[in-house]
mmCIF file of C-alpha atoms in Angstrom:
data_model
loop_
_atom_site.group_PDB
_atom_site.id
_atom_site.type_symbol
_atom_site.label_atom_id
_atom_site.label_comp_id
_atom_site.label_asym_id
_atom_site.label_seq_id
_atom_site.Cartn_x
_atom_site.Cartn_y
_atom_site.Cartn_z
ATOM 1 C CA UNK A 1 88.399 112.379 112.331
ATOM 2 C CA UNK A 2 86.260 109.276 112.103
ATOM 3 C CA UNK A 3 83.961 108.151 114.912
ATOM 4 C CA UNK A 4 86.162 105.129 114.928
ATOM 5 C CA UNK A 5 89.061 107.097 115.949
ATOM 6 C CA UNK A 6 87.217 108.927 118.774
ATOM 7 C CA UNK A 7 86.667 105.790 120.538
ATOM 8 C CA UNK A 8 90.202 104.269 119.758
ATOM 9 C CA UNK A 9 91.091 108.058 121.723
ATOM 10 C CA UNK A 10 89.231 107.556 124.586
ATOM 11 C CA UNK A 11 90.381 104.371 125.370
ATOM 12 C CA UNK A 12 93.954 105.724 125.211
ATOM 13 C CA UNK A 13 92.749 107.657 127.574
ATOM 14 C CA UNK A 14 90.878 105.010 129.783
ATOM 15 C CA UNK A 15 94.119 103.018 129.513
ATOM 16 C CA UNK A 16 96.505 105.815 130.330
ATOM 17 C CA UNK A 17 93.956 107.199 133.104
ATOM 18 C CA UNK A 18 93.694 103.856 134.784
ATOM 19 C CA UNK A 19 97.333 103.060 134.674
ATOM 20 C CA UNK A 20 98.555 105.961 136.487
ATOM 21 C CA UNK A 21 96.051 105.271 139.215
ATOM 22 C CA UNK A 22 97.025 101.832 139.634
ATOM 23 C CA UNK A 23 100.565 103.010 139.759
ATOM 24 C CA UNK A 24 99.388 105.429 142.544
ATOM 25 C CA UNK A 25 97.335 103.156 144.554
ATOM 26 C CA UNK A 26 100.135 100.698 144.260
ATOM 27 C CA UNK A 27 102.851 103.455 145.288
ATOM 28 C CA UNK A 28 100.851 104.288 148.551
ATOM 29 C CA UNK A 29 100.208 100.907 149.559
ATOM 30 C CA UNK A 30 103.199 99.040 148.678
ATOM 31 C CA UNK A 31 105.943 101.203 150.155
ATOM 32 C CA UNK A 32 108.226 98.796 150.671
ATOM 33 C CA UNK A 33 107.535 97.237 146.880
ATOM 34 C CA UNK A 34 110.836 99.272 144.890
ATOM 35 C CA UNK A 35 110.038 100.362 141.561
ATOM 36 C CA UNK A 36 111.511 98.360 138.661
ATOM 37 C CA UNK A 37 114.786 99.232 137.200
ATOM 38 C CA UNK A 38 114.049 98.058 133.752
ATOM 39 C CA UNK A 39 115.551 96.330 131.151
ATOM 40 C CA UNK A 40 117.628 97.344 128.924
ATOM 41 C CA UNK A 41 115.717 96.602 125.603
ATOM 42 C CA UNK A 42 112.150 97.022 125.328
ATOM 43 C CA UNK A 43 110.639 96.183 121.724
ATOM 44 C CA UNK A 44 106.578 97.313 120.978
ATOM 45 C CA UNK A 45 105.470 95.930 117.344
ATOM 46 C CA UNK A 46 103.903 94.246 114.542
ATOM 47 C CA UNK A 47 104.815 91.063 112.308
ATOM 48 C CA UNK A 48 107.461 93.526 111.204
ATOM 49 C CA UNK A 49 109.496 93.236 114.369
ATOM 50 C CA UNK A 50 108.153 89.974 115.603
ATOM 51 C CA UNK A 51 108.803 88.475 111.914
ATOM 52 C CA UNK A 52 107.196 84.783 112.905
ATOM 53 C CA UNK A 53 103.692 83.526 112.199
ATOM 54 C CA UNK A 54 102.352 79.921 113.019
ATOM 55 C CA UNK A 55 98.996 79.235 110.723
ATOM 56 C CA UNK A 56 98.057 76.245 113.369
ATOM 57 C CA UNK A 57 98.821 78.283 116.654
ATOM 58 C CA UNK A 58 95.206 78.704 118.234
ATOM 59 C CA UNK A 59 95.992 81.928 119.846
ATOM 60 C CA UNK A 60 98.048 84.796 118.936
ATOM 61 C CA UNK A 61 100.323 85.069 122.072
ATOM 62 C CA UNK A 62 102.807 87.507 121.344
ATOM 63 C CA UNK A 63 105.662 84.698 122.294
ATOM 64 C CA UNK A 64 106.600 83.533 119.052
ATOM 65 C CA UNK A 65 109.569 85.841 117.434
ATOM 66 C CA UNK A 66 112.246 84.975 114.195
ATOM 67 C CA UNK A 67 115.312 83.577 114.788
ATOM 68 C CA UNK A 68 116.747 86.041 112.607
ATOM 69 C CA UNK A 69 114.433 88.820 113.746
ATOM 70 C CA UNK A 70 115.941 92.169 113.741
ATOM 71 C CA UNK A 71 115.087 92.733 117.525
ATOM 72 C CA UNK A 72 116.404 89.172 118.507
ATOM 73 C CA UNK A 73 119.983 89.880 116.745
ATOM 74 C CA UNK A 74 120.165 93.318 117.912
ATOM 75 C CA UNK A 75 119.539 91.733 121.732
ATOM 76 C CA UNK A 76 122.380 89.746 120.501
ATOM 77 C CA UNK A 77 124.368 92.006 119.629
ATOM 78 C CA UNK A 78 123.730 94.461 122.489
ATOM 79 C CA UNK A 79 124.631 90.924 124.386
ATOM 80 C CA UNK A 80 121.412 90.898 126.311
ATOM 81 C CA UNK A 81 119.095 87.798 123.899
ATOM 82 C CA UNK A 82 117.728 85.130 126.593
ATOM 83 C CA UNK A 83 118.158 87.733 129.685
ATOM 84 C CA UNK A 84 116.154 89.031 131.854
ATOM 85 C CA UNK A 85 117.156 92.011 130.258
ATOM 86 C CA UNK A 86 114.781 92.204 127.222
ATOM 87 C CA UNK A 87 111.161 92.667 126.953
ATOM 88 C CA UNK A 88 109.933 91.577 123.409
ATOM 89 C CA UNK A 89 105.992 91.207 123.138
ATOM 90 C CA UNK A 90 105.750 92.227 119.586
ATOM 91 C CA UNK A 91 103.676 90.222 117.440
ATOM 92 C CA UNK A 92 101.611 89.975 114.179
ATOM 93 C CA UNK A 93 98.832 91.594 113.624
ATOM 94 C CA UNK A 94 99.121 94.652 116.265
ATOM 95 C CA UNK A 95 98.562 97.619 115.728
ATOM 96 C CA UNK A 96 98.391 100.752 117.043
ATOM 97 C CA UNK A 97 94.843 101.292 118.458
ATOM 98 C CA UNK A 98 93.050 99.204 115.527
ATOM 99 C CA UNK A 99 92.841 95.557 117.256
ATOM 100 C CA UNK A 100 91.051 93.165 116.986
ATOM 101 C CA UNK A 101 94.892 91.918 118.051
ATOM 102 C CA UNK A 102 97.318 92.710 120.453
ATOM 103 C CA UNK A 103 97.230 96.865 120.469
ATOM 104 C CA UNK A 104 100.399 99.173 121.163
ATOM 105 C CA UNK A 105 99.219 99.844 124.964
ATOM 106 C CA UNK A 106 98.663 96.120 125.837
ATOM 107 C CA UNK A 107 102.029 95.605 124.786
ATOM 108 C CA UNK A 108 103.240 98.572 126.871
ATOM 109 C CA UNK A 109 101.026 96.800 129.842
ATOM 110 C CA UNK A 110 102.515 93.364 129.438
ATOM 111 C CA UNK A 111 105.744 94.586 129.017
ATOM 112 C CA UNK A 112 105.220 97.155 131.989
ATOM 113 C CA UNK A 113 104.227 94.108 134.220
ATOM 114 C CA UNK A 114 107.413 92.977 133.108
ATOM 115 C CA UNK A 115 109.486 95.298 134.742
ATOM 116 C CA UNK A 116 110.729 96.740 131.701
ATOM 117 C CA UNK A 117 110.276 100.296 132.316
ATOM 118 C CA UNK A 118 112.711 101.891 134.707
ATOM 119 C CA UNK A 119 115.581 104.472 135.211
ATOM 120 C CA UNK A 120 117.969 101.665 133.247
ATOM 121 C CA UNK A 121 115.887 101.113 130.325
ATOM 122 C CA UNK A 122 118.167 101.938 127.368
ATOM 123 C CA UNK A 123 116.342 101.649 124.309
ATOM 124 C CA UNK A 124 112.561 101.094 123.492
ATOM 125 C CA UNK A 125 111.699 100.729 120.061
ATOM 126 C CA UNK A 126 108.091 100.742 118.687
ATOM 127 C CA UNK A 127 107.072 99.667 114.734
ATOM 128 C CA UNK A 128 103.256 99.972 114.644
ATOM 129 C CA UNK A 129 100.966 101.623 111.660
ATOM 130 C CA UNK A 130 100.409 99.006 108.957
ATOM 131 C CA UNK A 131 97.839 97.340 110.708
ATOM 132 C CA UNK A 132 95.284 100.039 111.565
ATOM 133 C CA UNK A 133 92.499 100.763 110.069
ATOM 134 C CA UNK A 134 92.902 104.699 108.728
ATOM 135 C CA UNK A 135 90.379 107.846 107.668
ATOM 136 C CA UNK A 136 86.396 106.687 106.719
ATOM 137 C CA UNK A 137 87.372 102.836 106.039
ATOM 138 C CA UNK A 138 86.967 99.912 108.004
ATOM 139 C CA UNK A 139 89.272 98.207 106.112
ATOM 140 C CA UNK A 140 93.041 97.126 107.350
ATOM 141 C CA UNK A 141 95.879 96.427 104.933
ATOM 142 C CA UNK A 142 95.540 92.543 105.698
ATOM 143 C CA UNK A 143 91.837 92.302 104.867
ATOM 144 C CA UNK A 144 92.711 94.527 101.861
ATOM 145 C CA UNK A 145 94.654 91.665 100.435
ATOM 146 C CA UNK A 146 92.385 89.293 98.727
ATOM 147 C CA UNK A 147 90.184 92.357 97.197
ATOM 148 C CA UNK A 148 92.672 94.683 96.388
ATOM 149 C CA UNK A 149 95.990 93.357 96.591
ATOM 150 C CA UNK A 150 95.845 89.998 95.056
ATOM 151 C CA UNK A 151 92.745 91.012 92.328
ATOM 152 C CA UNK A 152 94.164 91.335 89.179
ATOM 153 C CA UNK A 153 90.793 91.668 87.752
ATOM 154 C CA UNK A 154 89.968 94.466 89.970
ATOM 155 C CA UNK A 155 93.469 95.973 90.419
ATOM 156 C CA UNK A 156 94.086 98.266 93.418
ATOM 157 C CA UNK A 157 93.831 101.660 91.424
ATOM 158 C CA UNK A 158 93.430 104.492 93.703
ATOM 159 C CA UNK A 159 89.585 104.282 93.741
ATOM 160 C CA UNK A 160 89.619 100.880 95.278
ATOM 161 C CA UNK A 161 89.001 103.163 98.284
ATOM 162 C CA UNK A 162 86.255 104.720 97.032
ATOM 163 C CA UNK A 163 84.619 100.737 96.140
ATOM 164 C CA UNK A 164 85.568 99.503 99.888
ATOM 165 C CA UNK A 165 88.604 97.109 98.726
ATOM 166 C CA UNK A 166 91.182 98.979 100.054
ATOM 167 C CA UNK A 167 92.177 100.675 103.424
ATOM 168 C CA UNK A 168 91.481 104.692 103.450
ATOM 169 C CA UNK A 169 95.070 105.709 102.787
ATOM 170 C CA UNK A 170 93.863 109.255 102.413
ATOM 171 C CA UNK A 171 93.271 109.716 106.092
ATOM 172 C CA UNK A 172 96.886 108.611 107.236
ATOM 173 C CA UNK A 173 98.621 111.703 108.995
ATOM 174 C CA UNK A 174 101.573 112.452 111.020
ATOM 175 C CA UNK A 175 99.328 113.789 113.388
ATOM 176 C CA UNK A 176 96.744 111.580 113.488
ATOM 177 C CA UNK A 177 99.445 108.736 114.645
ATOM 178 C CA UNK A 178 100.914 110.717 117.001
ATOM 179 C CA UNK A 179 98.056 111.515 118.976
ATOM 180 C CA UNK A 180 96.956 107.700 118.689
ATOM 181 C CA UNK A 181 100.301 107.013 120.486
ATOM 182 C CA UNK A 182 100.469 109.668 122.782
ATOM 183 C CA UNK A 183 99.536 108.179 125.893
ATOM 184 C CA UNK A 184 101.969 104.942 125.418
ATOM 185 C CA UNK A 185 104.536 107.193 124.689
ATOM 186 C CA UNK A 186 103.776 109.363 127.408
ATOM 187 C CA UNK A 187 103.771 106.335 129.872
ATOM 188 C CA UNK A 188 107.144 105.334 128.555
ATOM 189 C CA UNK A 189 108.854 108.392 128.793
ATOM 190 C CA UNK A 190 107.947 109.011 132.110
ATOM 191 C CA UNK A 191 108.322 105.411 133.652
ATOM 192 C CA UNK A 192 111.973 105.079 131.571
ATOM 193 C CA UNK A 193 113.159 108.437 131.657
ATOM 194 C CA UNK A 194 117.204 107.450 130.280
ATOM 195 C CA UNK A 195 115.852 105.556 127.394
ATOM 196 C CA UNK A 196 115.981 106.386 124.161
ATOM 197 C CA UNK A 197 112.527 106.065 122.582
ATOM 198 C CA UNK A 198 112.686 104.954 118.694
ATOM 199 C CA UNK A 199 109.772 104.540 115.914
ATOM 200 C CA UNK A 200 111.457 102.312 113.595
ATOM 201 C CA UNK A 201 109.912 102.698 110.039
ATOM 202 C CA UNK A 202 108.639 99.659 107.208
ATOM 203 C CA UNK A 203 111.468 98.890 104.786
ATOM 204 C CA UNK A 204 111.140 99.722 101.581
ATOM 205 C CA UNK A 205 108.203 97.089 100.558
ATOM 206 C CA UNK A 206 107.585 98.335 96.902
ATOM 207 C CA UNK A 207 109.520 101.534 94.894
ATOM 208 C CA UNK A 208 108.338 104.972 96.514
ATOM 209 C CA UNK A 209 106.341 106.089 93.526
ATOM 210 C CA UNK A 210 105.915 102.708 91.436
ATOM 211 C CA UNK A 211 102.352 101.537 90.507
ATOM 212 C CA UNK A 212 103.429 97.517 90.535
ATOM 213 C CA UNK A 213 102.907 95.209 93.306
ATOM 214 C CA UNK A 214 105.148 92.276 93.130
ATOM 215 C CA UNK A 215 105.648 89.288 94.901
ATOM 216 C CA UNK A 216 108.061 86.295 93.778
ATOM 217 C CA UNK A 217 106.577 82.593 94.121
ATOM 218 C CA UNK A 218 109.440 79.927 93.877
ATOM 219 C CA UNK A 219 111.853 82.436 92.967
ATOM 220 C CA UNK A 220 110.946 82.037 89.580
ATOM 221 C CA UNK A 221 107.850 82.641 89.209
ATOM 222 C CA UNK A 222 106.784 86.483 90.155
ATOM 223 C CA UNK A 223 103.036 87.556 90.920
ATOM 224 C CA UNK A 224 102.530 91.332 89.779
ATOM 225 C CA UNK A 225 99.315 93.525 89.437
ATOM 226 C CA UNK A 226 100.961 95.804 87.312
ATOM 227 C CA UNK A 227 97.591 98.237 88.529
ATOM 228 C CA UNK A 228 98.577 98.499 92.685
ATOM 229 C CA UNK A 229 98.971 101.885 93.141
ATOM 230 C CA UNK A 230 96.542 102.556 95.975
ATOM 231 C CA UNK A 231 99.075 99.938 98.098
ATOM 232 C CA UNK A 232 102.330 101.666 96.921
ATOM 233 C CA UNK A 233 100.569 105.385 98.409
ATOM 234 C CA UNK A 234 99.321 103.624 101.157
ATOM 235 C CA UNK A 235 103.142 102.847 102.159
ATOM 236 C CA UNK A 236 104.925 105.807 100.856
ATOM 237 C CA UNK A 237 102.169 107.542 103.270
ATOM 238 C CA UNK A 238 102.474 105.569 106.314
ATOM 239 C CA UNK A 239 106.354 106.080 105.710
ATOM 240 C CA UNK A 240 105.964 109.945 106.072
ATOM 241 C CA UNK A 241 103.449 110.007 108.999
ATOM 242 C CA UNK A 242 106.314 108.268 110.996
ATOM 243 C CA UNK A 243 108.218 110.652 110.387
ATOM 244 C CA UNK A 244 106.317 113.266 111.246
ATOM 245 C CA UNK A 245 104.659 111.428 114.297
ATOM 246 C CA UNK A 246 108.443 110.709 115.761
ATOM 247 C CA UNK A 247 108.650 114.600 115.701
ATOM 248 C CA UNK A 248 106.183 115.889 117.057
ATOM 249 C CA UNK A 249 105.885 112.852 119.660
ATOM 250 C CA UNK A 250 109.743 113.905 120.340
ATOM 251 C CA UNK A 251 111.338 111.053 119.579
ATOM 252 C CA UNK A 252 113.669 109.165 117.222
ATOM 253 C CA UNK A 253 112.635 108.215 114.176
ATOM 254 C CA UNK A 254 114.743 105.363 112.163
ATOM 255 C CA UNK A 255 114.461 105.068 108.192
ATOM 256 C CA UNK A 256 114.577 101.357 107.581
ATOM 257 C CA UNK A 257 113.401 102.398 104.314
ATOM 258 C CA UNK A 258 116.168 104.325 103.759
ATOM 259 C CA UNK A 259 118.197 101.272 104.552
ATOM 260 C CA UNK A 260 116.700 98.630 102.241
ATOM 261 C CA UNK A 261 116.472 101.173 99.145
ATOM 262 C CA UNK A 262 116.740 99.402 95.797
ATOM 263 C CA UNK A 263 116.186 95.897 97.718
ATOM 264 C CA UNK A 264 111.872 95.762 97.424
ATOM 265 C CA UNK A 265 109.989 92.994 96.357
ATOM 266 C CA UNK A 266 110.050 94.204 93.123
ATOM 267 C CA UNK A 267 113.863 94.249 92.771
ATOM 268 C CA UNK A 268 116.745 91.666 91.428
ATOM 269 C CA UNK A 269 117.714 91.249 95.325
ATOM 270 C CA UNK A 270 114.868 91.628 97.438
ATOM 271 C CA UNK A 271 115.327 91.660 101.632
ATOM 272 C CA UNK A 272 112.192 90.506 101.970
ATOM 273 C CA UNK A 273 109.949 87.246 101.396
ATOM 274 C CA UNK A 274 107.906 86.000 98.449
ATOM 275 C CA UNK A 275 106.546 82.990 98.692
ATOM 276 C CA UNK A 276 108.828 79.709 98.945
ATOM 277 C CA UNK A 277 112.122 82.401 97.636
ATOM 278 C CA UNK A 278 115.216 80.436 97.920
ATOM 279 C CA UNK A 279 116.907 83.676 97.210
ATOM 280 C CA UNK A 280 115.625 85.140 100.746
ATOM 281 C CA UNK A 281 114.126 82.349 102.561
ATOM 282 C CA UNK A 282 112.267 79.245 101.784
ATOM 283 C CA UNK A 283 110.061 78.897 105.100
ATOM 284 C CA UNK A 284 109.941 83.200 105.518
ATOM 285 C CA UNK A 285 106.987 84.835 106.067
ATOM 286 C CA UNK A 286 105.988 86.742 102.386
ATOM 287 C CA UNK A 287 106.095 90.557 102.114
ATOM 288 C CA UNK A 288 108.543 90.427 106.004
ATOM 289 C CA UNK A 289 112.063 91.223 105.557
ATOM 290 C CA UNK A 290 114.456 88.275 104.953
ATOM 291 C CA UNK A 291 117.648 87.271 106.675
ATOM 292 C CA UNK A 292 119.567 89.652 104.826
ATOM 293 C CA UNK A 293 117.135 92.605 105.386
ATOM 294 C CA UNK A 294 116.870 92.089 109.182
ATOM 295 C CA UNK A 295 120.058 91.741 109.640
ATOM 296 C CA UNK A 296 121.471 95.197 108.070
ATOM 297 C CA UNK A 297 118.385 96.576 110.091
ATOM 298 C CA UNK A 298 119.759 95.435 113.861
ATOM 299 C CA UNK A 299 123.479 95.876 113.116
ATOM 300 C CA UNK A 300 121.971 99.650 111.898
ATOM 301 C CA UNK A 301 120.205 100.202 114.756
ATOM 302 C CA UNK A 302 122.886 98.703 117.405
ATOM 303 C CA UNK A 303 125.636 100.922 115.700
ATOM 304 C CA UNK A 304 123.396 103.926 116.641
ATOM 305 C CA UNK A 305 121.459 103.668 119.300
ATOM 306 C CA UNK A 306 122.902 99.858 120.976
ATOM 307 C CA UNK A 307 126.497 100.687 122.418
#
């Protein structure tokens, strides 16, 4: 384990440490203060859930969500969107225990000082993973972009690692994410005790497998670095350590990827973004799921987990 991740631990830790004492202190001074009952929908994420970005916002917020993101229409459809019955701080760029933006436990926080956890919390879903920086690199997936990514010079072979260009997909483990979400998870369980806890995975961003990274400009017009095989292992990794972090965390895991086979970027019908794609979404953020791919995602999830 990398220095980096020792520290990310111990303020887990700190976090988790100093929340339950504040919950004590509070508890024995506040008597009369009842504990929250929750709310029936509780969503933890990245740009994944939150689906939205605004290039001009000055600060990162964690307010601004899709429309036609998959949380928002499975609040519909659970008939609980614009209630006081759904805590949503998900937003892009958070990560796990990475930073520098929002991180999985100050979402928990905010959404704690929400009143979302309780004995009538139903469902709390959590999408983190893609954003963290993994095994000896310093490097995240976004700042990977422009150097490995994007460089069709360069490519983003497997030993783009090796050069610094690319995120250390080598050191992503089941393990190693479950024990970096431990102490939220911990928190949550014990705070919502009814709900059902769920680690939704990525859809399926490139072919399991494939070497090609794709991305569609105009609809007409597709980017591909035919050499991008450190990115497709990078995913087809982070998709198995959900897995195996949902298990051994002991909760659900949901295969989005499963979902969205055969509908990746590089495909005739992609669900998610390129870049100006009237076939998904002119104004939709690149490499997020469209419409269409969010949609089959929260009328999934509400069929098993929303009734």
């Amino acid at each position: 384990m990398s220095v980096g991740s020792l520290g990310n631990g111990r303020r887990w830790m700190c976090a988790a440490v100093a929340a339950l004492a504040v919950t004590a202190a509070t508890a024995a001074s506040v008597a009369a203060d009842p504990a929250p009952a929750g709310k029936e929908l509780v969503v933890l994420g990245d740009s994944f859930s939150a689906n939205d970005w605004d290039h001009f916002e000055g600060k990162n917020d964690c307010n601004r969500h899709g429309a036609t993101a998959w949380p928002v229409q499975l609040a519909t459809l659970m008939g609980v969107h614009g209630t006081e019955q759904v805590s949503d701080p998900s937003c892009p760029g958070a990560s796990i225990d990475s930073g520098p933006g929002w991180t999985m436990a100050q979402q928990a926080q905010r959404a704690d000082n929400e009143g979302a956890f309780g004995p009538n919390t139903k469902l709390v879903t959590l999408q983190f993973g893609m954003n963290d920086k993994w095994g000896t690199s310093d490097q995240t997936l976004f700042t990977s972009l422009q150097s490995c990514v994007f460089n069709l010079e360069l490519g983003c072979d497997p030993d783009s690692v090796e050069q610094g260009r690319m995120t250390d997909y080598t050191g992503v483990s089941g393990a190693l994410m479950a024990k970096r979400m431990s102490n939220a998870v911990t928190y949550i369980k014990y705070y919502a005790p009814n709900a059902r806890i769920v680690l939704v995975g990525y859809p399926e961003v490139l072919t399991p497998g494939s070497t090609a990274i794709c991305l569609s400009v105009l609809g007409v017009a597709p980017f591909v670095n035919p050499r991008g095989r450190a990115l497709v292992e990078f995913l087809d990794r982070i998709d198995v350590a959900q897995r195996e972090a949902a298990q051994l965390l002991g909760i659900d895991f949901f295969d989005a990827r499963a979902l969205s086979a055969g509908h990746d970027l590089c495909s005739p019908q992609p669900w998610l973004n390129g870049i100006l794609d009237p076939r998904t979404g002119i104004d939709g953020l690149p490499f997020h799921p469209s419409t269409q791919g969010d949609t089959v995602l929260a009328n999934a999830i509400h069929s098993r987990y929303g009734h």
